[in-house]
Each structure stands twice: as structure tokens, then as C-alpha cells.
Amino acid sequence: MMIDGYVLNHRLDDAIQLFEKMPMRDTVSWNSMIKGCLNGGDLITAKKLFDEMPGRNVVSWTTMVNGYLQFGKIEVAERLFFEMPVKDVAAWNSMIYGYLKSGRVDEAVNLFRKMPSRNVISWTSMIDGLDYNGRNDEALIFYKKMVGFGVKLSSNTVSCVLRACANVMALHLGVQTHCQVVKLGFSFDEFICTSLLTFYANCKQMENACKVFNEKLHGNVVIWTALLTGYGLNHKHESALMVFGDMIRMAVLPNQSSFTSALNSCSGLEALDKGKEIHAVSVKLGLGSDVFVGNSLIVMYTVCGSINDAVAAFSNIGEKNVVSWNSIIVGSAKHGQGKLVLTLFSRMIRDEVDPDEISFTGLLSACSHSGMLQKARCFFEYISRYKSTAIKLQHYVCMVDVLSRCGKLEEAEELIKNMKVKPNSIVWLALLSACRMHSNLGVAERAAKSILDLEPNCSAAYVLLSNIYASAGKWSDVSRMRVRMKQAGIVKQLGCSWVTLRGVRHEFVCADRSHPLSEKIYQKLDWLGGKLKEFGYVPDESFALHDVEDEQKQEMLLYHSERLAVAFGLVTTAEGSTITVMKNLRACGDCHSAIKLIAKIVVREIIVRDSTRFHHFRNGMCSCGDYW
């Protein structure tokens, strides 16, 4: 039929002209025109044709109901549905789908129960819709009922069930469904294979996921990406990157999801060089300006310490979304780029991108890391007054942090007491962390008590308070805290620093001599120790948290893990190159002072990422401005 041909080829005007010239129009031609108008985005003409129809059948009504649902007019669709003189199962399915898509789950369930007859699409829509709306357990109950009624499963049903099983890690039911896949002959359906692989990966069964993948040779990028993503989800980032390499070797061209997953694994490994390689491949395949790839690039470069590359990746994104802006704002804040964050936030507003709670967290965090107290007050007041629904616990944490760092400990404590949301241990820890810097034992003890009331086994509270006692020379209180920790079975997290060199992570703990290059590392440290003295460096013994002689304290400081990592970087990398050190805990204050001078002595940039931020040391200065 010519009308159908015009409609399928998006020649709606030609279809309308032909329709108007027809001497006799049957119901099929009317329905074709209505559907064509809807597919072409013309709801008004579709409704006009529907109203003019001399005789409508159930297809006419259902097409119009679907049209209103397509345009998000669920109330009109609902009214039209209940006006239908005759409803077939397709009409019921359409309305159920509309309810589920708009989040009106209970109405969908009620309508499903009223259906005079159901088919596999009815059941599948309910399973898929319940899972989509977060009611995963109910979705699986519907599946069990479906099986109980003897309804034959379709491949789409199986995929929906596997997705629901993956979301709630229902391993036993998922394995049973896998058996159904084999029984029904769906094993070689690539869509089903992808669902199975994702299910096993979510359930931390990567061995079974690999078995599914290896059952046949796949040229489909989607299933390759599912395997790659599965490895990343299970923190097997090396394996994920091996899969990405295999894709390239087998000429399976990665898509945006492949690149996103591979870059996420680079972030997990802090593998900057590998991330740059993957970035180059994305550019070669024309995805260098893709927003999803670009967002992952921003995160990868930020995590790996290369904020300049992150800014460049942000600039190269064609059409930025709110995630793009948030990623660069939060990333720049972690690198202490307070002025850049303010500029980016202004551009975001100018570009009419509405900031969300993550945007404001990044903004307040930047103020905190850069000591911009007055700006933080202004932004916090703005969020509180004009964005009351957006103010979250993390915004209070940032505000408490900036007040505490600026020495306004009592004001920070008062803010916590007057919070609109219930404070948790994290907000109290922000206050406690600053008490040592400002030597305020009273606030520290109150903050620690509040934390331990909320989390009796919070090791961070014990360790921070113990360190504050040690800095104040209260060794009996230090001993008391250690006894309490031992009695509670609380173990202090061991400080560890590492450098990734040519894809291999080299880890160090305090006074570590286990590394094969240990002799060279300690020789370099001893040389640096002499140079530091020449530059007037005096160790801050308050950071040697043991009651020992001064000389022993100085030696303990000299061999802290971050200094060992820096020394390793100096003996293994080319002169003039940047050294990037990662640490699992907050950087030691004395090491911070020493590394500033070391960067000047060796004429290098040294980047240290601790548990809270990045420090960029150059020419005897740190990007944090000693405000950390």
C-alpha cells in the first residue's frame, strides 16, 4: 500500500495528499495515517484524523492511546483507554506499559489483575516495569507466577528476568533461568548471552560469566563490552583492560560504553599511561568529543593526578551535560584549583545548566580546600535559602570542614548541632580532623564522643583523638586510647603509599625495606635529609606519634611511607619528569613540609594524592597553599 510506503519513508506530506485523494478509505488506511502522524511527531493531526474516522476498530483506539503515551500525556491516554468500547490484550498491554513507564506502578498492577486475558507480553511488561521502578523482588514474584501459569517464555522475558536477578543478586533463580535458556534454545541469542553475562558479573561469578562468553566466538561489541564492564564491576581492572586489548586485536570496534568501562578501569588502577592510550584510540574512532567518553576521561585524568589533561578533555566535549560540569568541578576542587572551580561554576550558570547537589558539593569543597571562607558562607547561605530541597548532608560536611580548617571550631560545632538533617559520623570527623591543627583538645573530645556514640567501633575517631593526645604530649591518654581500641578489637589502618611505574604498583609502608631497590631508596633519602638541612628544614616532631627520644622521632619521620615513595620515584624516573604518589591516609604534616623543599631541591613536580585531595608540589610551594 502506497500510504504505508510513504509513512515508512517519513514522507508524511505525500501520504496525507494521497490519503485525501482516495475515493474510498478503509479502516486500515485511516489507521496507517494516524500511526504515521504519531511517528512523525504530529499528535494534533493524528487526533483530528481519529475524530473524523467514520468507524474505529480496536487498533484505531489502541494506536491513539499509544500516541498519547508516546507524548507523555498519560491522563488523556487513560481516559481514552477507559472509553474504548472493546479492548483486546494489546490495548491492555499498552496502558499497563504507560503506567509503568510513568512510575505509576500500583495502577499498573491493579490493571494487570483486571485483565480478562493475558499473554507473554503482559507478563513481560510487568516484570520489566517492576524491575525498572526498583521493585525487583516483586518482578521476580511475577516471573514465578508466570511460570506457574504455564506461560511460554519469550527471549525478551528471559532477558528481563535475568536483569531483575542481577539487580538483587538472586543467584539461585538466575541459574534456574539459565537452565530455561538452554532448554528453550536461546543459548546462542547474543542479547540473551549479554543478559546472562551481566547477571553472573553482578553476582560476582566472573568464572561463569566467562563461560557464557566463551561458548561461541562473538563479533558483537555489546557482549564484549558486557564482559569488560563485568570485570570492572568486580574490581578486576587488569582483566578488563586485557579484554579491551583483545577487542582491538580482533577488530571489534569499541563503542562509547566500551570506552567508558575501559577508562573506569584505568581510574581504578590509576593507570595514566594506559588511559592516554585508550584516549588516543577514542579520538581515532571519532569518539573524542563524545560526552560519555569525555566524562570518563575527566574522571580518569583527575584520579590519575593530571588535572590539566582533565580540563582539556572537558573542553573537547561537544555537548556537555551536567555530569560533565560536575566531573570537572569536583575534580578541580580535589586538586585545590579553587579559582578555576569558581570560573567553571560561573560558566555553568551562564550556559544555563542547572546545578545539582553534586555541583554545590564540588563548589563548597573547592572553598574548603582553598580557604575561601567568605565565599563558602555565601554559597551555603544561597543553597539553604533558595535550594532548600538540594541541601544535603555532604554540603554540611563541606561547610563544617571549611569552618574547621579556618580555626572556627566552635562555630563549626554549633552548625552541626543546628543541622536540618541528622548529623552522621562523617560530619563530626571533619571537625575532629581539624582539632589537631588548631590544638583544641576540648572540641576534639566532644567530637570524638559524638562519633563513638554513633559508631562505637569507628577506628578513625580513636586514631585521630589518640594523635591529638600525642601531639599535646598526653602519653597516658594515648595509652588509654590504645587499650580501648585493643579491647574493642579495633585495628588502626596502616599508612601506605605507592607509585605506579610502567603498569606496576610499588607500595611502601613506614620504614619499609622490603622493596628490591630498598638500598638505593634509603641512599636517596639520606642524601635528601642532608639537603633538607641545608635548606633550613627542621622536622616537626609532633608528627612522630610515639614517646621516644628526639633523635629517634626525626628518624621515624624521615622514613614515612610517602617519603619512601618519593625517593623511589626519584631513583626510577627520568630527571625533570613528574612523580605521582598515592596515599591511603591523610598526608603527614611534616612530610608535607619536607616534600615542598624536596620538589625545589630536585627541580621536579611531585604530586601526592592523600585521602582528601591532591597536592602539587613545585619550587618549594604546594598547590594547597598549606591550607589542608
mmCIF file with all atom_site columns, N, CA and C in Angstrom, residues 451-513:
data_model
loop_
_atom_site.group_PDB
_atom_site.id
_atom_site.type_symbol
_atom_site.label_atom_id
_atom_site.label_alt_id
_atom_site.label_comp_id
_atom_site.label_asym_id
_atom_site.label_entity_id
_atom_site.label_seq_id
_atom_site.pdbx_PDB_ins_code
_atom_site.Cartn_x
_atom_site.Cartn_y
_atom_site.Cartn_z
_atom_site.occupancy
_atom_site.B_iso_or_equiv
_atom_site.pdbx_formal_charge
_atom_site.auth_seq_id
_atom_site.auth_comp_id
_atom_site.auth_asym_id
_atom_site.auth_atom_id
_atom_site.pdbx_PDB_model_num
ATOM 1   N N  . ILE A 1 451 ? 31.042 10.979 67.694 1.00 0.00 ? 451 ILE A N  1
ATOM 2   C CA . ILE A 1 451 ? 31.288 9.953  66.669 1.00 0.00 ? 451 ILE A CA 1
ATOM 3   C C  . ILE A 1 451 ? 31.098 8.564  67.252 1.00 0.00 ? 451 ILE A C  1
ATOM 4   N N  . LEU A 1 452 ? 31.690 8.329  68.420 1.00 0.00 ? 452 LEU A N  1
ATOM 5   C CA . LEU A 1 452 ? 31.642 6.988  69.019 1.00 0.00 ? 452 LEU A CA 1
ATOM 6   C C  . LEU A 1 452 ? 30.250 6.644  69.536 1.00 0.00 ? 452 LEU A C  1
ATOM 7   N N  . ASP A 1 453 ? 29.435 7.670  69.837 1.00 0.00 ? 453 ASP A N  1
ATOM 8   C CA . ASP A 1 453 ? 28.029 7.406  70.178 1.00 0.00 ? 453 ASP A CA 1
ATOM 9   C C  . ASP A 1 453 ? 27.279 6.879  68.956 1.00 0.00 ? 453 ASP A C  1
ATOM 10  N N  . LEU A 1 454 ? 27.660 7.406  67.775 1.00 0.00 ? 454 LEU A N  1
ATOM 11  C CA . LEU A 1 454 ? 27.022 6.971  66.528 1.00 0.00 ? 454 LEU A CA 1
ATOM 12  C C  . LEU A 1 454 ? 27.621 5.676  66.003 1.00 0.00 ? 454 LEU A C  1
ATOM 13  N N  . GLU A 1 455 ? 28.945 5.565  66.081 1.00 0.00 ? 455 GLU A N  1
ATOM 14  C CA . GLU A 1 455 ? 29.677 4.391  65.577 1.00 0.00 ? 455 GLU A CA 1
ATOM 15  C C  . GLU A 1 455 ? 30.705 3.958  66.620 1.00 0.00 ? 455 GLU A C  1
ATOM 16  N N  . PRO A 1 456 ? 30.318 3.095  67.547 1.00 0.00 ? 456 PRO A N  1
ATOM 17  C CA . PRO A 1 456 ? 31.223 2.711  68.644 1.00 0.00 ? 456 PRO A CA 1
ATOM 18  C C  . PRO A 1 456 ? 32.558 2.125  68.181 1.00 0.00 ? 456 PRO A C  1
ATOM 19  N N  . ASN A 1 457 ? 32.601 1.558  66.989 1.00 0.00 ? 457 ASN A N  1
ATOM 20  C CA . ASN A 1 457 ? 33.846 0.933  66.512 1.00 0.00 ? 457 ASN A CA 1
ATOM 21  C C  . ASN A 1 457 ? 34.525 1.731  65.400 1.00 0.00 ? 457 ASN A C  1
ATOM 22  N N  . CYS A 1 458 ? 34.317 3.047  65.401 1.00 0.00 ? 458 CYS A N  1
ATOM 23  C CA . CYS A 1 458 ? 34.928 3.893  64.368 1.00 0.00 ? 458 CYS A CA 1
ATOM 24  C C  . CYS A 1 458 ? 36.417 4.062  64.663 1.00 0.00 ? 458 CYS A C  1
ATOM 25  N N  . SER A 1 459 ? 37.247 3.379  63.900 1.00 0.00 ? 459 SER A N  1
ATOM 26  C CA . SER A 1 459 ? 38.696 3.419  64.150 1.00 0.00 ? 459 SER A CA 1
ATOM 27  C C  . SER A 1 459 ? 39.264 4.816  63.927 1.00 0.00 ? 459 SER A C  1
ATOM 28  N N  . ALA A 1 460 ? 38.715 5.562  62.944 1.00 0.00 ? 460 ALA A N  1
ATOM 29  C CA . ALA A 1 460 ? 39.238 6.900  62.642 1.00 0.00 ? 460 ALA A CA 1
ATOM 30  C C  . ALA A 1 460 ? 39.129 7.829  63.843 1.00 0.00 ? 460 ALA A C  1
ATOM 31  N N  . ALA A 1 461 ? 38.024 7.733  64.590 1.00 0.00 ? 461 ALA A N  1
ATOM 32  C CA . ALA A 1 461 ? 37.844 8.595  65.765 1.00 0.00 ? 461 ALA A CA 1
ATOM 33  C C  . ALA A 1 461 ? 38.889 8.290  66.829 1.00 0.00 ? 461 ALA A C  1
ATOM 34  N N  . TYR A 1 462 ? 39.108 7.007  67.087 1.00 0.00 ? 462 TYR A N  1
ATOM 35  C CA . TYR A 1 462 ? 40.124 6.609  68.070 1.00 0.00 ? 462 TYR A CA 1
ATOM 36  C C  . TYR A 1 462 ? 41.511 7.099  67.649 1.00 0.00 ? 462 TYR A C  1
ATOM 37  N N  . VAL A 1 463 ? 41.846 6.878  66.386 1.00 0.00 ? 463 VAL A N  1
ATOM 38  C CA . VAL A 1 463 ? 43.194 7.223  65.901 1.00 0.00 ? 463 VAL A CA 1
ATOM 39  C C  . VAL A 1 463 ? 43.407 8.731  65.927 1.00 0.00 ? 463 VAL A C  1
ATOM 40  N N  . LEU A 1 464 ? 42.419 9.498  65.450 1.00 0.00 ? 464 LEU A N  1
ATOM 41  C CA . LEU A 1 464 ? 42.561 10.956 65.437 1.00 0.00 ? 464 LEU A CA 1
ATOM 42  C C  . LEU A 1 464 ? 42.705 11.519 66.844 1.00 0.00 ? 464 LEU A C  1
ATOM 43  N N  . LEU A 1 465 ? 41.863 11.052 67.762 1.00 0.00 ? 465 LEU A N  1
ATOM 44  C CA . LEU A 1 465 ? 41.942 11.551 69.138 1.00 0.00 ? 465 LEU A CA 1
ATOM 45  C C  . LEU A 1 465 ? 43.262 11.148 69.786 1.00 0.00 ? 465 LEU A C  1
ATOM 46  N N  . SER A 1 466 ? 43.695 9.920  69.528 1.00 0.00 ? 466 SER A N  1
ATOM 47  C CA . SER A 1 466 ? 44.984 9.459  70.050 1.00 0.00 ? 466 SER A CA 1
ATOM 48  C C  . SER A 1 466 ? 46.125 10.328 69.517 1.00 0.00 ? 466 SER A C  1
ATOM 49  N N  . ASN A 1 467 ? 46.072 10.668 68.222 1.00 0.00 ? 467 ASN A N  1
ATOM 50  C CA . ASN A 1 467 ? 47.104 11.522 67.627 1.00 0.00 ? 467 ASN A CA 1
ATOM 51  C C  . ASN A 1 467 ? 47.101 12.926 68.233 1.00 0.00 ? 467 ASN A C  1
ATOM 52  N N  . ILE A 1 468 ? 45.903 13.430 68.536 1.00 0.00 ? 468 ILE A N  1
ATOM 53  C CA . ILE A 1 468 ? 45.802 14.759 69.162 1.00 0.00 ? 468 ILE A CA 1
ATOM 54  C C  . ILE A 1 468 ? 46.403 14.725 70.563 1.00 0.00 ? 468 ILE A C  1
ATOM 55  N N  . TYR A 1 469 ? 46.112 13.648 71.299 1.00 0.00 ? 469 TYR A N  1
ATOM 56  C CA . TYR A 1 469 ? 46.737 13.485 72.626 1.00 0.00 ? 469 TYR A CA 1
ATOM 57  C C  . TYR A 1 469 ? 48.261 13.420 72.494 1.00 0.00 ? 469 TYR A C  1
ATOM 58  N N  . ALA A 1 470 ? 48.739 12.669 71.489 1.00 0.00 ? 470 ALA A N  1
ATOM 59  C CA . ALA A 1 470 ? 50.191 12.523 71.296 1.00 0.00 ? 470 ALA A CA 1
ATOM 60  C C  . ALA A 1 470 ? 50.834 13.869 70.975 1.00 0.00 ? 470 ALA A C  1
ATOM 61  N N  . SER A 1 471 ? 50.176 14.657 70.114 1.00 0.00 ? 471 SER A N  1
ATOM 62  C CA . SER A 1 471 ? 50.719 15.974 69.762 1.00 0.00 ? 471 SER A CA 1
ATOM 63  C C  . SER A 1 471 ? 50.802 16.885 70.979 1.00 0.00 ? 471 SER A C  1
ATOM 64  N N  . ALA A 1 472 ? 49.865 16.698 71.910 1.00 0.00 ? 472 ALA A N  1
ATOM 65  C CA . ALA A 1 472 ? 49.851 17.513 73.133 1.00 0.00 ? 472 ALA A CA 1
ATOM 66  C C  . ALA A 1 472 ? 50.747 16.926 74.225 1.00 0.00 ? 472 ALA A C  1
ATOM 67  N N  . GLY A 1 473 ? 51.397 15.791 73.927 1.00 0.00 ? 473 GLY A N  1
ATOM 68  C CA . GLY A 1 473 ? 52.287 15.158 74.903 1.00 0.00 ? 473 GLY A CA 1
ATOM 69  C C  . GLY A 1 473 ? 51.553 14.421 76.009 1.00 0.00 ? 473 GLY A C  1
ATOM 70  N N  . LYS A 1 474 ? 50.273 14.126 75.805 1.00 0.00 ? 474 LYS A N  1
ATOM 71  C CA . LYS A 1 474 ? 49.480 13.415 76.822 1.00 0.00 ? 474 LYS A CA 1
ATOM 72  C C  . LYS A 1 474 ? 49.585 11.911 76.577 1.00 0.00 ? 474 LYS A C  1
ATOM 73  N N  . TRP A 1 475 ? 50.732 11.357 76.921 1.00 0.00 ? 475 TRP A N  1
ATOM 74  C CA . TRP A 1 475 ? 51.032 9.962  76.590 1.00 0.00 ? 475 TRP A CA 1
ATOM 75  C C  . TRP A 1 475 ? 50.188 8.972  77.377 1.00 0.00 ? 475 TRP A C  1
ATOM 76  N N  . SER A 1 476 ? 49.750 9.356  78.582 1.00 0.00 ? 476 SER A N  1
ATOM 77  C CA . SER A 1 476 ? 48.885 8.448  79.353 1.00 0.00 ? 476 SER A CA 1
ATOM 78  C C  . SER A 1 476 ? 47.529 8.303  78.665 1.00 0.00 ? 476 SER A C  1
ATOM 79  N N  . ASP A 1 477 ? 47.032 9.422  78.082 1.00 0.00 ? 477 ASP A N  1
ATOM 80  C CA . ASP A 1 477 ? 45.765 9.360  77.338 1.00 0.00 ? 477 ASP A CA 1
ATOM 81  C C  . ASP A 1 477 ? 45.928 8.562  76.047 1.00 0.00 ? 477 ASP A C  1
ATOM 82  N N  . VAL A 1 478 ? 47.104 8.678  75.430 1.00 0.00 ? 478 VAL A N  1
ATOM 83  C CA . VAL A 1 478 ? 47.391 7.873  74.238 1.00 0.00 ? 478 VAL A CA 1
ATOM 84  C C  . VAL A 1 478 ? 47.319 6.393  74.586 1.00 0.00 ? 478 VAL A C  1
ATOM 85  N N  . SER A 1 479 ? 47.946 6.018  75.708 1.00 0.00 ? 479 SER A N  1
ATOM 86  C CA . SER A 1 479 ? 47.932 4.612  76.146 1.00 0.00 ? 479 SER A CA 1
ATOM 87  C C  . SER A 1 479 ? 46.514 4.151  76.434 1.00 0.00 ? 479 SER A C  1
ATOM 88  N N  . ARG A 1 480 ? 45.729 5.039  77.069 1.00 0.00 ? 480 ARG A N  1
ATOM 89  C CA . ARG A 1 480 ? 44.339 4.693  77.389 1.00 0.00 ? 480 ARG A CA 1
ATOM 90  C C  . ARG A 1 480 ? 43.541 4.429  76.118 1.00 0.00 ? 480 ARG A C  1
ATOM 91  N N  . MET A 1 481 ? 43.738 5.261  75.091 1.00 0.00 ? 481 MET A N  1
ATOM 92  C CA . MET A 1 481 ? 43.028 5.072  73.828 1.00 0.00 ? 481 MET A CA 1
ATOM 93  C C  . MET A 1 481 ? 43.434 3.765  73.156 1.00 0.00 ? 481 MET A C  1
ATOM 94  N N  . ARG A 1 482 ? 44.719 3.439  73.220 1.00 0.00 ? 482 ARG A N  1
ATOM 95  C CA . ARG A 1 482 ? 45.192 2.201  72.597 1.00 0.00 ? 482 ARG A CA 1
ATOM 96  C C  . ARG A 1 482 ? 44.625 0.977  73.299 1.00 0.00 ? 482 ARG A C  1
ATOM 97  N N  . VAL A 1 483 ? 44.489 1.070  74.625 1.00 0.00 ? 483 VAL A N  1
ATOM 98  C CA . VAL A 1 483 ? 43.892 -0.041 75.382 1.00 0.00 ? 483 VAL A CA 1
ATOM 99  C C  . VAL A 1 483 ? 42.432 -0.212 74.980 1.00 0.00 ? 483 VAL A C  1
ATOM 100 N N  . ARG A 1 484 ? 41.704 0.907  74.872 1.00 0.00 ? 484 ARG A N  1
ATOM 101 C CA . ARG A 1 484 ? 40.291 0.842  74.476 1.00 0.00 ? 484 ARG A CA 1
ATOM 102 C C  . ARG A 1 484 ? 40.137 0.232  73.083 1.00 0.00 ? 484 ARG A C  1
ATOM 103 N N  . MET A 1 485 ? 41.025 0.624  72.167 1.00 0.00 ? 485 MET A N  1
ATOM 104 C CA . MET A 1 485 ? 40.986 0.066  70.814 1.00 0.00 ? 485 MET A CA 1
ATOM 105 C C  . MET A 1 485 ? 41.233 -1.436 70.834 1.00 0.00 ? 485 MET A C  1
ATOM 106 N N  . LYS A 1 486 ? 42.197 -1.847 71.630 1.00 0.00 ? 486 LYS A N  1
ATOM 107 C CA . LYS A 1 486 ? 42.527 -3.274 71.712 1.00 0.00 ? 486 LYS A CA 1
ATOM 108 C C  . LYS A 1 486 ? 41.369 -4.066 72.289 1.00 0.00 ? 486 LYS A C  1
ATOM 109 N N  . GLN A 1 487 ? 40.752 -3.517 73.340 1.00 0.00 ? 487 GLN A N  1
ATOM 110 C CA . GLN A 1 487 ? 39.615 -4.203 73.972 1.00 0.00 ? 487 GLN A CA 1
ATOM 111 C C  . GLN A 1 487 ? 38.428 -4.327 73.010 1.00 0.00 ? 487 GLN A C  1
ATOM 112 N N  . ALA A 1 488 ? 38.256 -3.307 72.163 1.00 0.00 ? 488 ALA A N  1
ATOM 113 C CA . ALA A 1 488 ? 37.136 -3.316 71.205 1.00 0.00 ? 488 ALA A CA 1
ATOM 114 C C  . ALA A 1 488 ? 37.479 -4.064 69.918 1.00 0.00 ? 488 ALA A C  1
ATOM 115 N N  . GLY A 1 489 ? 38.720 -4.533 69.820 1.00 0.00 ? 489 GLY A N  1
ATOM 116 C CA . GLY A 1 489 ? 39.143 -5.252 68.616 1.00 0.00 ? 489 GLY A CA 1
ATOM 117 C C  . GLY A 1 489 ? 39.296 -4.358 67.405 1.00 0.00 ? 489 GLY A C  1
ATOM 118 N N  . ILE A 1 490 ? 39.593 -3.078 67.648 1.00 0.00 ? 490 ILE A N  1
ATOM 119 C CA . ILE A 1 490 ? 39.734 -2.112 66.557 1.00 0.00 ? 490 ILE A CA 1
ATOM 120 C C  . ILE A 1 490 ? 41.198 -2.025 66.152 1.00 0.00 ? 490 ILE A C  1
ATOM 121 N N  . VAL A 1 491 ? 41.459 -2.186 64.870 1.00 0.00 ? 491 VAL A N  1
ATOM 122 C CA . VAL A 1 491 ? 42.828 -2.160 64.351 1.00 0.00 ? 491 VAL A CA 1
ATOM 123 C C  . VAL A 1 491 ? 43.026 -0.887 63.543 1.00 0.00 ? 491 VAL A C  1
ATOM 124 N N  . LYS A 1 492 ? 44.085 -0.167 63.841 1.00 0.00 ? 492 LYS A N  1
ATOM 125 C CA . LYS A 1 492 ? 44.412 1.054  63.106 1.00 0.00 ? 492 LYS A CA 1
ATOM 126 C C  . LYS A 1 492 ? 44.821 0.710  61.675 1.00 0.00 ? 492 LYS A C  1
ATOM 127 N N  . GLN A 1 493 ? 44.267 1.452  60.727 1.00 0.00 ? 493 GLN A N  1
ATOM 128 C CA . GLN A 1 493 ? 44.629 1.226  59.324 1.00 0.00 ? 493 GLN A CA 1
ATOM 129 C C  . GLN A 1 493 ? 46.077 1.635  59.095 1.00 0.00 ? 493 GLN A C  1
ATOM 130 N N  . LEU A 1 494 ? 46.820 0.756  58.457 1.00 0.00 ? 494 LEU A N  1
ATOM 131 C CA . LEU A 1 494 ? 48.232 1.005  58.211 1.00 0.00 ? 494 LEU A CA 1
ATOM 132 C C  . LEU A 1 494 ? 48.401 2.011  57.076 1.00 0.00 ? 494 LEU A C  1
ATOM 133 N N  . GLY A 1 495 ? 49.224 3.033  57.312 1.00 0.00 ? 495 GLY A N  1
ATOM 134 C CA . GLY A 1 495 ? 49.508 4.008  56.264 1.00 0.00 ? 495 GLY A CA 1
ATOM 135 C C  . GLY A 1 495 ? 50.325 3.377  55.147 1.00 0.00 ? 495 GLY A C  1
ATOM 136 N N  . CYS A 1 496 ? 49.917 3.639  53.914 1.00 0.00 ? 496 CYS A N  1
ATOM 137 C CA . CYS A 1 496 ? 50.586 3.030  52.763 1.00 0.00 ? 496 CYS A CA 1
ATOM 138 C C  . CYS A 1 496 ? 50.632 4.040  51.619 1.00 0.00 ? 496 CYS A C  1
ATOM 139 N N  . SER A 1 497 ? 51.789 4.131  50.968 1.00 0.00 ? 497 SER A N  1
ATOM 140 C CA . SER A 1 497 ? 51.932 4.996  49.792 1.00 0.00 ? 497 SER A CA 1
ATOM 141 C C  . SER A 1 497 ? 52.442 4.166  48.627 1.00 0.00 ? 497 SER A C  1
ATOM 142 N N  . TRP A 1 498 ? 52.104 4.586  47.409 1.00 0.00 ? 498 TRP A N  1
ATOM 143 C CA . TRP A 1 498 ? 52.533 3.800  46.254 1.00 0.00 ? 498 TRP A CA 1
ATOM 144 C C  . TRP A 1 498 ? 52.758 4.683  45.028 1.00 0.00 ? 498 TRP A C  1
ATOM 145 N N  . VAL A 1 499 ? 53.566 4.146  44.141 1.00 0.00 ? 499 VAL A N  1
ATOM 146 C CA . VAL A 1 499 ? 53.837 4.768  42.842 1.00 0.00 ? 499 VAL A CA 1
ATOM 147 C C  . VAL A 1 499 ? 53.585 3.708  41.780 1.00 0.00 ? 499 VAL A C  1
ATOM 148 N N  . THR A 1 500 ? 52.855 4.069  40.721 1.00 0.00 ? 500 THR A N  1
ATOM 149 C CA . THR A 1 500 ? 52.628 3.148  39.607 1.00 0.00 ? 500 THR A CA 1
ATOM 150 C C  . THR A 1 500 ? 53.631 3.466  38.507 1.00 0.00 ? 500 THR A C  1
ATOM 151 N N  . LEU A 1 501 ? 54.454 2.480  38.184 1.00 0.00 ? 501 LEU A N  1
ATOM 152 C CA . LEU A 1 501 ? 55.512 2.668  37.186 1.00 0.00 ? 501 LEU A CA 1
ATOM 153 C C  . LEU A 1 501 ? 55.391 1.585  36.123 1.00 0.00 ? 501 LEU A C  1
ATOM 154 N N  . ARG A 1 502 ? 55.179 2.000  34.884 1.00 0.00 ? 502 ARG A N  1
ATOM 155 C CA . ARG A 1 502 ? 55.014 1.068  33.761 1.00 0.00 ? 502 ARG A CA 1
ATOM 156 C C  . ARG A 1 502 ? 53.992 -0.029 34.083 1.00 0.00 ? 502 ARG A C  1
ATOM 157 N N  . GLY A 1 503 ? 52.868 0.379  34.651 1.00 0.00 ? 503 GLY A N  1
ATOM 158 C CA . GLY A 1 503 ? 51.760 -0.528 34.928 1.00 0.00 ? 503 GLY A CA 1
ATOM 159 C C  . GLY A 1 503 ? 51.901 -1.361 36.183 1.00 0.00 ? 503 GLY A C  1
ATOM 160 N N  . VAL A 1 504 ? 52.994 -1.203 36.924 1.00 0.00 ? 504 VAL A N  1
ATOM 161 C CA . VAL A 1 504 ? 53.216 -1.986 38.149 1.00 0.00 ? 504 VAL A CA 1
ATOM 162 C C  . VAL A 1 504 ? 53.145 -1.054 39.353 1.00 0.00 ? 504 VAL A C  1
ATOM 163 N N  . ARG A 1 505 ? 52.362 -1.438 40.359 1.00 0.00 ? 505 ARG A N  1
ATOM 164 C CA . ARG A 1 505 ? 52.243 -0.630 41.573 1.00 0.00 ? 505 ARG A CA 1
ATOM 165 C C  . ARG A 1 505 ? 53.341 -1.020 42.566 1.00 0.00 ? 505 ARG A C  1
ATOM 166 N N  . HIS A 1 506 ? 54.086 -0.036 43.043 1.00 0.00 ? 506 HIS A N  1
ATOM 167 C CA . HIS A 1 506 ? 55.151 -0.246 44.028 1.00 0.00 ? 506 HIS A CA 1
ATOM 168 C C  . HIS A 1 506 ? 54.689 0.387  45.342 1.00 0.00 ? 506 HIS A C  1
ATOM 169 N N  . GLU A 1 507 ? 54.431 -0.445 46.355 1.00 0.00 ? 507 GLU A N  1
ATOM 170 C CA . GLU A 1 507 ? 53.854 0.021  47.615 1.00 0.00 ? 507 GLU A CA 1
ATOM 171 C C  . GLU A 1 507 ? 54.909 0.104  48.716 1.00 0.00 ? 507 GLU A C  1
ATOM 172 N N  . PHE A 1 508 ? 54.688 1.065  49.638 1.00 0.00 ? 508 PHE A N  1
ATOM 173 C CA . PHE A 1 508 ? 55.613 1.275  50.748 1.00 0.00 ? 508 PHE A CA 1
ATOM 174 C C  . PHE A 1 508 ? 54.832 1.583  52.020 1.00 0.00 ? 508 PHE A C  1
ATOM 175 N N  . VAL A 1 509 ? 55.309 1.045  53.141 1.00 0.00 ? 509 VAL A N  1
ATOM 176 C CA . VAL A 1 509 ? 54.815 1.430  54.459 1.00 0.00 ? 509 VAL A CA 1
ATOM 177 C C  . VAL A 1 509 ? 55.974 2.090  55.203 1.00 0.00 ? 509 VAL A C  1
ATOM 178 N N  . CYS A 1 510 ? 55.694 2.633  56.374 1.00 0.00 ? 510 CYS A N  1
ATOM 179 C CA . CYS A 1 510 ? 56.716 3.358  57.132 1.00 0.00 ? 510 CYS A CA 1
ATOM 180 C C  . CYS A 1 510 ? 57.922 2.459  57.433 1.00 0.00 ? 510 CYS A C  1
ATOM 181 N N  . ALA A 1 511 ? 59.115 2.977  57.153 1.00 0.00 ? 511 ALA A N  1
ATOM 182 C CA . ALA A 1 511 ? 60.387 2.275  57.409 1.00 0.00 ? 511 ALA A CA 1
ATOM 183 C C  . ALA A 1 511 ? 60.473 0.949  56.652 1.00 0.00 ? 511 ALA A C  1
ATOM 184 N N  . ASP A 1 512 ? 59.798 0.874  55.522 1.00 0.00 ? 512 ASP A N  1
ATOM 185 C CA . ASP A 1 512 ? 59.749 -0.352 54.713 1.00 0.00 ? 512 ASP A CA 1
ATOM 186 C C  . ASP A 1 512 ? 61.101 -0.608 54.037 1.00 0.00 ? 512 ASP A C  1
ATOM 187 N N  . ARG A 1 513 ? 61.606 -1.826 54.171 1.00 0.00 ? 513 ARG A N  1
ATOM 188 C CA . ARG A 1 513 ? 62.857 -2.196 53.496 1.00 0.00 ? 513 ARG A CA 1
ATOM 189 C C  . ARG A 1 513 ? 62.674 -3.452 52.626 1.00 0.00 ? 513 ARG A C  1
#
